[in-house]
XYZ file of C-alpha atoms in Angstrom:
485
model
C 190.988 125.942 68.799
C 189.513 128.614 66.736
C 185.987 129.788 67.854
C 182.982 130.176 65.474
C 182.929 133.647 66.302
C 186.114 133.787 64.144
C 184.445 131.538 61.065
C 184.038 132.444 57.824
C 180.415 134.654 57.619
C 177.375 133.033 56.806
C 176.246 133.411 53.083
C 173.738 135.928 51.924
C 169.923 134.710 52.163
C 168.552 134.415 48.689
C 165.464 135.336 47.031
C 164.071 131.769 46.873
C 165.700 131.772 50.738
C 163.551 134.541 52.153
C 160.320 133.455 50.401
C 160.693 129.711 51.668
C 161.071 130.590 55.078
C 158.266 133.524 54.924
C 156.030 130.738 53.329
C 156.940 128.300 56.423
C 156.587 130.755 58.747
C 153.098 131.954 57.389
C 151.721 128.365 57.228
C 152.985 127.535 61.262
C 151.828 130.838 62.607
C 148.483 129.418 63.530
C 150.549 126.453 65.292
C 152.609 128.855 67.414
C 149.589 131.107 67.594
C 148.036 128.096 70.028
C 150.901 127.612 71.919
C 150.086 127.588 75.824
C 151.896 130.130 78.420
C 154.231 127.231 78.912
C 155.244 126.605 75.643
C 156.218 130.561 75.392
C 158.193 130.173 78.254
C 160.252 127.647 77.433
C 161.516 129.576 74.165
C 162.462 132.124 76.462
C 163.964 129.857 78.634
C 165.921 128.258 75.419
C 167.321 131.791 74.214
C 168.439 132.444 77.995
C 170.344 129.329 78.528
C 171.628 129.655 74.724
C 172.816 133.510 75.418
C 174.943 131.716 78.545
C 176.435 128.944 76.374
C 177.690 131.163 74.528
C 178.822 133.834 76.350
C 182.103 133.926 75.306
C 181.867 133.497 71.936
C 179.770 136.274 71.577
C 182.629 138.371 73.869
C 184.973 136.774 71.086
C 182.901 138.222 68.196
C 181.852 141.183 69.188
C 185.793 141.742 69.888
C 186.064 141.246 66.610
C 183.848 143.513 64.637
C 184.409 146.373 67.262
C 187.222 145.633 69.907
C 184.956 145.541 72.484
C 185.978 145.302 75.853
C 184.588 141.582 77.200
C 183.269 143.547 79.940
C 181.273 145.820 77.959
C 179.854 142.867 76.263
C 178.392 141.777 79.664
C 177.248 144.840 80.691
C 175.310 146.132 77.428
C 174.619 143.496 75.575
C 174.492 140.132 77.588
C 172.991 141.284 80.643
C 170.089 143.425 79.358
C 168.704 140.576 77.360
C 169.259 138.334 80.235
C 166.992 140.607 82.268
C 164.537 141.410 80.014
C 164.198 137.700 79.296
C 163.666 136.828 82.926
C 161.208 139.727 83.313
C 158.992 138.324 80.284
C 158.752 134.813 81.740
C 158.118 136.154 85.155
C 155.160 138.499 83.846
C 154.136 136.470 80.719
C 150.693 134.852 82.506
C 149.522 138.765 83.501
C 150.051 139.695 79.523
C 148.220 137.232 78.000
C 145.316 137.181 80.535
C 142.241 139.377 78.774
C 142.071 142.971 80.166
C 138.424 143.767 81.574
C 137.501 147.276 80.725
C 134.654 149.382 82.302
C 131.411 150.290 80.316
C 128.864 153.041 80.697
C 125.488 151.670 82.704
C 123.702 151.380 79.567
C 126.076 148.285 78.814
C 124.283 146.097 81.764
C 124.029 142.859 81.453
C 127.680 142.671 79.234
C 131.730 142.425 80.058
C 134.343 144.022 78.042
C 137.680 142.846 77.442
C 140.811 143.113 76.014
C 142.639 139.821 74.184
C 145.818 139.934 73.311
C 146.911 137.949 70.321
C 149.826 137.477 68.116
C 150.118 139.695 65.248
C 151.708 136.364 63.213
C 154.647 136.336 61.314
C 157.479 139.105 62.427
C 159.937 141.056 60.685
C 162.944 142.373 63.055
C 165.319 144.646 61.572
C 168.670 145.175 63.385
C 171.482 147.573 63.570
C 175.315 146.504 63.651
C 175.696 148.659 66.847
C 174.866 146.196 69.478
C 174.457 143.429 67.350
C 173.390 141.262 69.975
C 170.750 142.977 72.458
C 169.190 145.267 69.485
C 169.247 141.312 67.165
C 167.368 139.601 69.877
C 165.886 142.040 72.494
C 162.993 142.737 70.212
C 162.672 138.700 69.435
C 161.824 138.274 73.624
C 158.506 140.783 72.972
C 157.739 138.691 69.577
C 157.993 135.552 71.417
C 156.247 136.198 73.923
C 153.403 137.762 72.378
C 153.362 133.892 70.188
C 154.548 135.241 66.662
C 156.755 133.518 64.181
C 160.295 135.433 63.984
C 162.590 136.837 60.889
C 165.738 138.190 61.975
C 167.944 139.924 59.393
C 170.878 141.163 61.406
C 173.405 143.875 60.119
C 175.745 142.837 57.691
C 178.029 144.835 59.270
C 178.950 142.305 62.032
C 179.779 139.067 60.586
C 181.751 137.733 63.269
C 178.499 138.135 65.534
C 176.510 136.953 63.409
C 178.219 133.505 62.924
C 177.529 132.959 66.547
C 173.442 134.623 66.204
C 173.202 132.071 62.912
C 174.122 129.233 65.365
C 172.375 130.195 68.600
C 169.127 130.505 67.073
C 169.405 127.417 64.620
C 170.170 125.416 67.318
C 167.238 126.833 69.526
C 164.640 126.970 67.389
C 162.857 125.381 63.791
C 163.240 127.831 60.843
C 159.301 127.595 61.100
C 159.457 129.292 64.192
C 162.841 131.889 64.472
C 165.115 132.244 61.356
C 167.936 134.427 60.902
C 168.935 135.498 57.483
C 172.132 137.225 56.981
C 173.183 139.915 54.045
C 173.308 143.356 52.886
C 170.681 145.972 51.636
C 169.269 143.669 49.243
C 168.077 140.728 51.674
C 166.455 143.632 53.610
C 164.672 144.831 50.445
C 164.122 141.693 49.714
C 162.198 140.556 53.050
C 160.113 143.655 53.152
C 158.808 142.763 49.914
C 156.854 139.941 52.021
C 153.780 140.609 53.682
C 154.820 140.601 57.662
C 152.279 141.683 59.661
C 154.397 143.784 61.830
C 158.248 144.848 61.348
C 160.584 146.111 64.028
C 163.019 148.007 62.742
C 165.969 149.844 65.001
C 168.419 152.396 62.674
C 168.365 155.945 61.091
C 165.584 158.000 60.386
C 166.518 158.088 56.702
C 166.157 154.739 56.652
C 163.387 154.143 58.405
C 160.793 156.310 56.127
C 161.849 153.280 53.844
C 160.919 150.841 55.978
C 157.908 152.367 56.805
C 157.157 152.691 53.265
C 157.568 149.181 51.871
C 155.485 148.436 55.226
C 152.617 150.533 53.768
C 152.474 148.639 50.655
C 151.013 145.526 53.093
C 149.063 147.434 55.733
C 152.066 145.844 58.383
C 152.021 147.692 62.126
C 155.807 148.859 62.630
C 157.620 150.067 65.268
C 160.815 152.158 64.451
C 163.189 152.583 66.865
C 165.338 155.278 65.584
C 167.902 157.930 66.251
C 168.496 161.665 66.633
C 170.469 164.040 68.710
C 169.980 163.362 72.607
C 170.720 166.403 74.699
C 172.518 166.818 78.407
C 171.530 169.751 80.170
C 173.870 170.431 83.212
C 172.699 173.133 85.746
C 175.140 175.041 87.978
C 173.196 173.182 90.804
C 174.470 169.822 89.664
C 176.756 167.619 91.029
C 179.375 168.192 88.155
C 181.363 164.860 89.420
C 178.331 162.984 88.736
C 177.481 164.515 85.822
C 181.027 164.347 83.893
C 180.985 160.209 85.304
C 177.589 159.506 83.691
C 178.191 161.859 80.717
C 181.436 160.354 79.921
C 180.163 156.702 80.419
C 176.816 157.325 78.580
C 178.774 158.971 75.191
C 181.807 156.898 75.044
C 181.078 153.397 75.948
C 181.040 151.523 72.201
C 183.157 154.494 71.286
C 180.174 156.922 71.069
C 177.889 154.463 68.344
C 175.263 154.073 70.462
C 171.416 155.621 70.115
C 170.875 157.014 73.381
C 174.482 158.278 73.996
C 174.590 162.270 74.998
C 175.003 163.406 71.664
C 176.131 167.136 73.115
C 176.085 169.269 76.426
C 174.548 172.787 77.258
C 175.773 173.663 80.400
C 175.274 177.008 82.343
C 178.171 179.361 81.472
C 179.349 179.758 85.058
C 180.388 176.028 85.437
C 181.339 175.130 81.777
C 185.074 175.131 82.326
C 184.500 172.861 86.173
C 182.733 170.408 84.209
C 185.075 170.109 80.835
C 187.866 170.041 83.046
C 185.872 167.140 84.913
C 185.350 165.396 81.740
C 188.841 165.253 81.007
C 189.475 163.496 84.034
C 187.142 161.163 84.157
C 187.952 159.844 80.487
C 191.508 159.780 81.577
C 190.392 157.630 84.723
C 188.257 155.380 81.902
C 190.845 154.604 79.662
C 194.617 156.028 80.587
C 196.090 159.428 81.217
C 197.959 159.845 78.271
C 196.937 159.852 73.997
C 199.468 156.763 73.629
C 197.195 154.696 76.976
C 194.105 155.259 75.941
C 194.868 154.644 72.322
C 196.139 151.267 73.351
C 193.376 150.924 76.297
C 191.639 147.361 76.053
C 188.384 149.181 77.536
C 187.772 151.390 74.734
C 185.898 150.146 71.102
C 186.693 150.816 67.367
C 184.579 152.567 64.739
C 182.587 149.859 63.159
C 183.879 150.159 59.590
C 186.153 152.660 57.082
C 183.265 154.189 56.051
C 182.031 155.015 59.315
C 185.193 156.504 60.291
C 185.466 158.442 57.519
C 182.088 160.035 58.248
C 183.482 161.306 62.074
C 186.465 162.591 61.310
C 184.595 164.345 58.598
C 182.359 165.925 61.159
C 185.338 166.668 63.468
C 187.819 168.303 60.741
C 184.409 170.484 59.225
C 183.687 171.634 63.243
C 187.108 172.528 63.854
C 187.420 174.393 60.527
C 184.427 175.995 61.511
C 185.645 177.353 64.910
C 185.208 174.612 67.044
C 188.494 173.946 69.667
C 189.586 170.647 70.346
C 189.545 170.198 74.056
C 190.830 166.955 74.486
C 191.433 164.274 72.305
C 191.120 164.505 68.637
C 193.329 161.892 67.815
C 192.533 159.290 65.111
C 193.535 156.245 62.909
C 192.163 155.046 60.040
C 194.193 152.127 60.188
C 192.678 150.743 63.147
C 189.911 152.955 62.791
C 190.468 154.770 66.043
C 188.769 158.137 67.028
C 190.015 158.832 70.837
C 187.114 160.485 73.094
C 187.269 163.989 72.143
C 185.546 166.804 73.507
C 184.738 170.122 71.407
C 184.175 173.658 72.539
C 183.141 176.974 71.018
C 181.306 174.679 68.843
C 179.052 176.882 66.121
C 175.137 175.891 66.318
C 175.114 175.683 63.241
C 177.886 173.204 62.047
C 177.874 169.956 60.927
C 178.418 168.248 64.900
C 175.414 170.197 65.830
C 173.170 169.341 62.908
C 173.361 165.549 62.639
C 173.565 162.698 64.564
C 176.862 162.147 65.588
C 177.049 158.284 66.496
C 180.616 158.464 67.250
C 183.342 159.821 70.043
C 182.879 163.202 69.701
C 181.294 165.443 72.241
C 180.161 169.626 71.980
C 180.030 170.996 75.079
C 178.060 174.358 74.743
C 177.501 177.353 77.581
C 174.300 179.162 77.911
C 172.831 181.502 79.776
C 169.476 180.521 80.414
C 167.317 177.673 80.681
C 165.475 179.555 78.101
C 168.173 178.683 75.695
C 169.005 175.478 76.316
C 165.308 174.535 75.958
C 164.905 176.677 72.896
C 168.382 174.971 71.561
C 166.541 171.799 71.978
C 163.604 172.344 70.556
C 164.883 174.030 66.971
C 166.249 170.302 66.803
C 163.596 166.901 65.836
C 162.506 165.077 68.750
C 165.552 163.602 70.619
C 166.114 159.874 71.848
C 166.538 160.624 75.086
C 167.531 163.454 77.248
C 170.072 163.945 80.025
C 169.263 166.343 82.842
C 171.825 167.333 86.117
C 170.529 169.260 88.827
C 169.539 169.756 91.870
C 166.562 171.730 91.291
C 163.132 170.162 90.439
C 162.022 173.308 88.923
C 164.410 173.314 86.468
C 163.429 169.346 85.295
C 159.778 170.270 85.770
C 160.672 172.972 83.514
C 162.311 171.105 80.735
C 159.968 168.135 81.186
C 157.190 170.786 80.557
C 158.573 172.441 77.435
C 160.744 169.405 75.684
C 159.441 166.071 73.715
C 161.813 163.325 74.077
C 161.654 159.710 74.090
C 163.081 158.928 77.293
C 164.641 161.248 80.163
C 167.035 160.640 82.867
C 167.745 162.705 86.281
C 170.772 162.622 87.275
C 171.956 159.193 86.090
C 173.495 158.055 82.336
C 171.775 155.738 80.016
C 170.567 152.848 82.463
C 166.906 153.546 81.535
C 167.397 151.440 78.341
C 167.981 148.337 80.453
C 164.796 148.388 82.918
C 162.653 145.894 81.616
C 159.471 147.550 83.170
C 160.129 150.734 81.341
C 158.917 151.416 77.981
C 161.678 152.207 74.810
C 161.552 154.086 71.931
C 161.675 157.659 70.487
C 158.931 160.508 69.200
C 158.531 161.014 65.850
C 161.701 161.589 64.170
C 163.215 159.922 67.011
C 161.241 156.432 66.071
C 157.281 155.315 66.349
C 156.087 152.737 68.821
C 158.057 151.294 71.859
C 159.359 148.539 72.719
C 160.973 146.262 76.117
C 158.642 144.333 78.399
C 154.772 144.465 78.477
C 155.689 147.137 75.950
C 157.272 144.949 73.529
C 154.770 142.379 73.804
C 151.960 144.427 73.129
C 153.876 145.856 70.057
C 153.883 142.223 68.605
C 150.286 141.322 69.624
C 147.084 142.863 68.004
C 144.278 143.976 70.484
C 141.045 142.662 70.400
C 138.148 144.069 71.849
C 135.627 141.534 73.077
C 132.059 142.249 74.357
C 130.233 139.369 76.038
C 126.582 139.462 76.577
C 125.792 137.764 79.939
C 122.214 138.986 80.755
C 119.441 141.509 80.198
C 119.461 141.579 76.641
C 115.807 142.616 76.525
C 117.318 145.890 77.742
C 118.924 147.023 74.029
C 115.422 145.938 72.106
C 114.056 149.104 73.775
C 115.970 151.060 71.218
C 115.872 148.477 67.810
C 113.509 149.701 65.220
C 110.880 150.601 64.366
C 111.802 154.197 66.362
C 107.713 154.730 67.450
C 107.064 157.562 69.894
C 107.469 155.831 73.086
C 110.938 154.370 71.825
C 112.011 157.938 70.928
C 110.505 159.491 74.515
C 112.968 156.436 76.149
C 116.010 157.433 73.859
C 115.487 161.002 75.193
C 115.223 160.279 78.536
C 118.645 158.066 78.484
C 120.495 160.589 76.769
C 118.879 163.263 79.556
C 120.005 160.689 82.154
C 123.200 159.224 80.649
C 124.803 161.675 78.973
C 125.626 164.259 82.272
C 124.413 167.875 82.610
């Protein structure tokens, strides 16, 4: 029997498409906006049950736009919404309860608080990378936080999103969570409705458009973007270690994922120790020799010709540039195949080092100072996320100190993005906003400060109008009395 998965994709939404289900969801948003704790819950519980169901069609699909290992699917798609699912049901009574704030003496007599409420209708934008948890990780925060939903997946994966069209038709009314499918246009076409907040996860380019067409309604976004994530490797560091999680963190999807190492500066004294370590650790990955890992059933496909196109690009243009190929190098268009390839003597100033590289290539640069690797850093935008291997907390104080990044990790790969309890996203060019957990509920909810008056309001008529003499001696002594030395 054929799976869905494997289906014919689902037709473009049209115009009349996207403006009937804005309309709907517009007009229920006060319904969902009432909704008790339990109610919330159980659409979480729905989406986690659904994911299960249909586990293996989505390991089917995903196959099938990428030639993804099922394994893979588990591990970075499947599980992290599973997680972050169970983590928003098991904290969803502590987010919605009001948040009492403090208030300066004068305030006697009152109690301030912050309500959380949902923002109302939602926009989510995804990318075609991990069509899945990057579709519907950002939908757990929305639901939660009691918005109507718009998803508008990538039209990039349309064997994943036969299965997304099902699962969340058969979870939810179109009033509540719709999915519309299609290219540039539908996009273009949705932000031409007045959400009140979008969530959108791709390029930067991109995402000044977004924020844009956002401007023209006064909608909130969060942008979870991209950029050029750094490793730093010390010669304290436990090159083993490093070269595992390095290797892991760039190559898993084949390199097309956000927070992947985009390239490595690495004290001079330990460069070759740690390539060499590289090389056998993606040879323990995914097969000793070009013709094994070319056929290995653990390693994933450029998403589209296009795509492909663009790394090779970057590779040939380093090489011709001065860059040496390592390792790897190999590629196919015909199966769209770029093996894990690592680059040395790799100019600053070429193409690899200047862009995003969202694919399976990897510059490994030495320096000679921590000076330089922070400075090499910093002439860059704001990464993603950063990779640092040592042993010595000076040196992490140190780059902690001088570096802006979105996220950082010590000595480990790219596991932060699936903690629940810690915050996502990127700084500035690297994206606006954050998302995942009490994060990504309070980026779908709008917070209200309340005041409530529960006694001595005689107190405040001691400085109403009219402002006679006495009033004014009063005002001067609380501002003597209030207002510190």
């Amino acid at each position: 029997m054929m799976p869905d998965s494997l289906s014919p994709p689902p037709a473009p939404a049209s115009a009349d498409d996207i403006e009937r289900v804005f309309a709907a969801q517009q007009a229920h948003a006060p319904a969902v906006r009432a909704a008790s704790v339990d109610r919330r819950r159980d659409k979480l519980r729905r989406l986690c049950d659904g994911l299960r169901a249909h586990r293996t069609d989505f390991q089917d699909a995903i196959h099938a736009d990428f030639r993804k290992a099922p394994a893979e699917v588990d591990l970075t798609e499947m599980k992290p919404l599973l997680d972050e699912a169970q983590f928003a049901i098991s904290h969803l009574d502590d987010w919605m309860a009001p948040d009492w704030r403090s208030h300066p003496a004068f305030f006697a007599g009152t109690r301030s608080e912050i309500h959380y409420e949902p923002k109302g209708v939602a926009l989510i934008l995804a990318p075609w990378n991990y069509p899945l948890t990057l579709t519907l990780g950002p939908l757990i925060g929305a639901l939660a936080a009691g918005n109507c939903v718009t998803l508008k997946p990538s039209e990039k994966t349309p064997h994943t999103n036969v299965v997304l069209k099902k699962l969340i038709g058969d979870l939810y009314e179109e009033r509540e969570v719709a999915l519309l499918t299609g290219a540039k246009e539908v996009a273009q076409g949705l932000l031409e409705q007045p959400y009140d907040h979008v969530y959108f996860t791709g390029s930067p380019r991109v995402g000044r458009l977004v924020m844009k067409d956002a401007a023209d309604h006064l909608a909130s976004v969060t942008l979870e973007l991209g950029g050029k994530s750094p490793a730093i490797v010390d010669e304290t560091a436990d090159l083993d270690l490093a070269a595992e999680r390095i290797a892991w963190s760039k190559f898993t999807n084949a390199g097309q994922t956000c927070i992947a190492p985009d390239y490595v500066l690495v004290d001079a004294p330990v460069h070759d120790a740690l390539v060499a370590r590289l090389i056998d650790t993606i040879e323990h990955f995914y097969g000793a020799t070009a013709a094994t890992r070319r056929g290995s059933d653990d390693y994933a496909r450029l998403i589209d010709d296009g795509h492909w196109d663009r790394v090779v690009g970057l590779l040939e243009e380093a090489v011709a540039d001065g860059a040496t190929v390592a390792f790897g190098g190999q590629t196919n268009a015909e199966t769209r195949y770029v093996s894990p390839t690592i680059l040395t003597d790799v100019p600053l100033d070429t193409a690899v080092m200047q862009t995003e590289i969202f694919g399976p290539l990897l510059p490994i640069i030495p320096i000679s100072s921590l000076n330089q690797a922070v400075g090499i850093v910093n002439d860059r935008p704001n990464p993603l996320s950063m990779y640092l291997f040592s042993e010595r907390d000076a040196m992490v104080d140190t780059v902690l100190g001088r570096t802006t990044a979105g996220s950082t990790c010590i000595n480990e790969g790219f596991f932060h993005y699936a903690n629940p309890d810690l915050p996502f996203g990127g700084a500035g060019h690297s994206g606006i906003g954050r998302g995942h957990g009490e994060a990504g509920f309070r980026a779908f909810s709008n917070e209200r400060s309340v005041l409530r008056r529960r006694y001595g309001a005689s107190l405040v008529q001691a400085v109403l109008p009219p402002f006679t003499d006495r009033k004014e001696s009063f005002l001067a002594a609380l501002l003597r009395y209030f207002s510190g030395p």
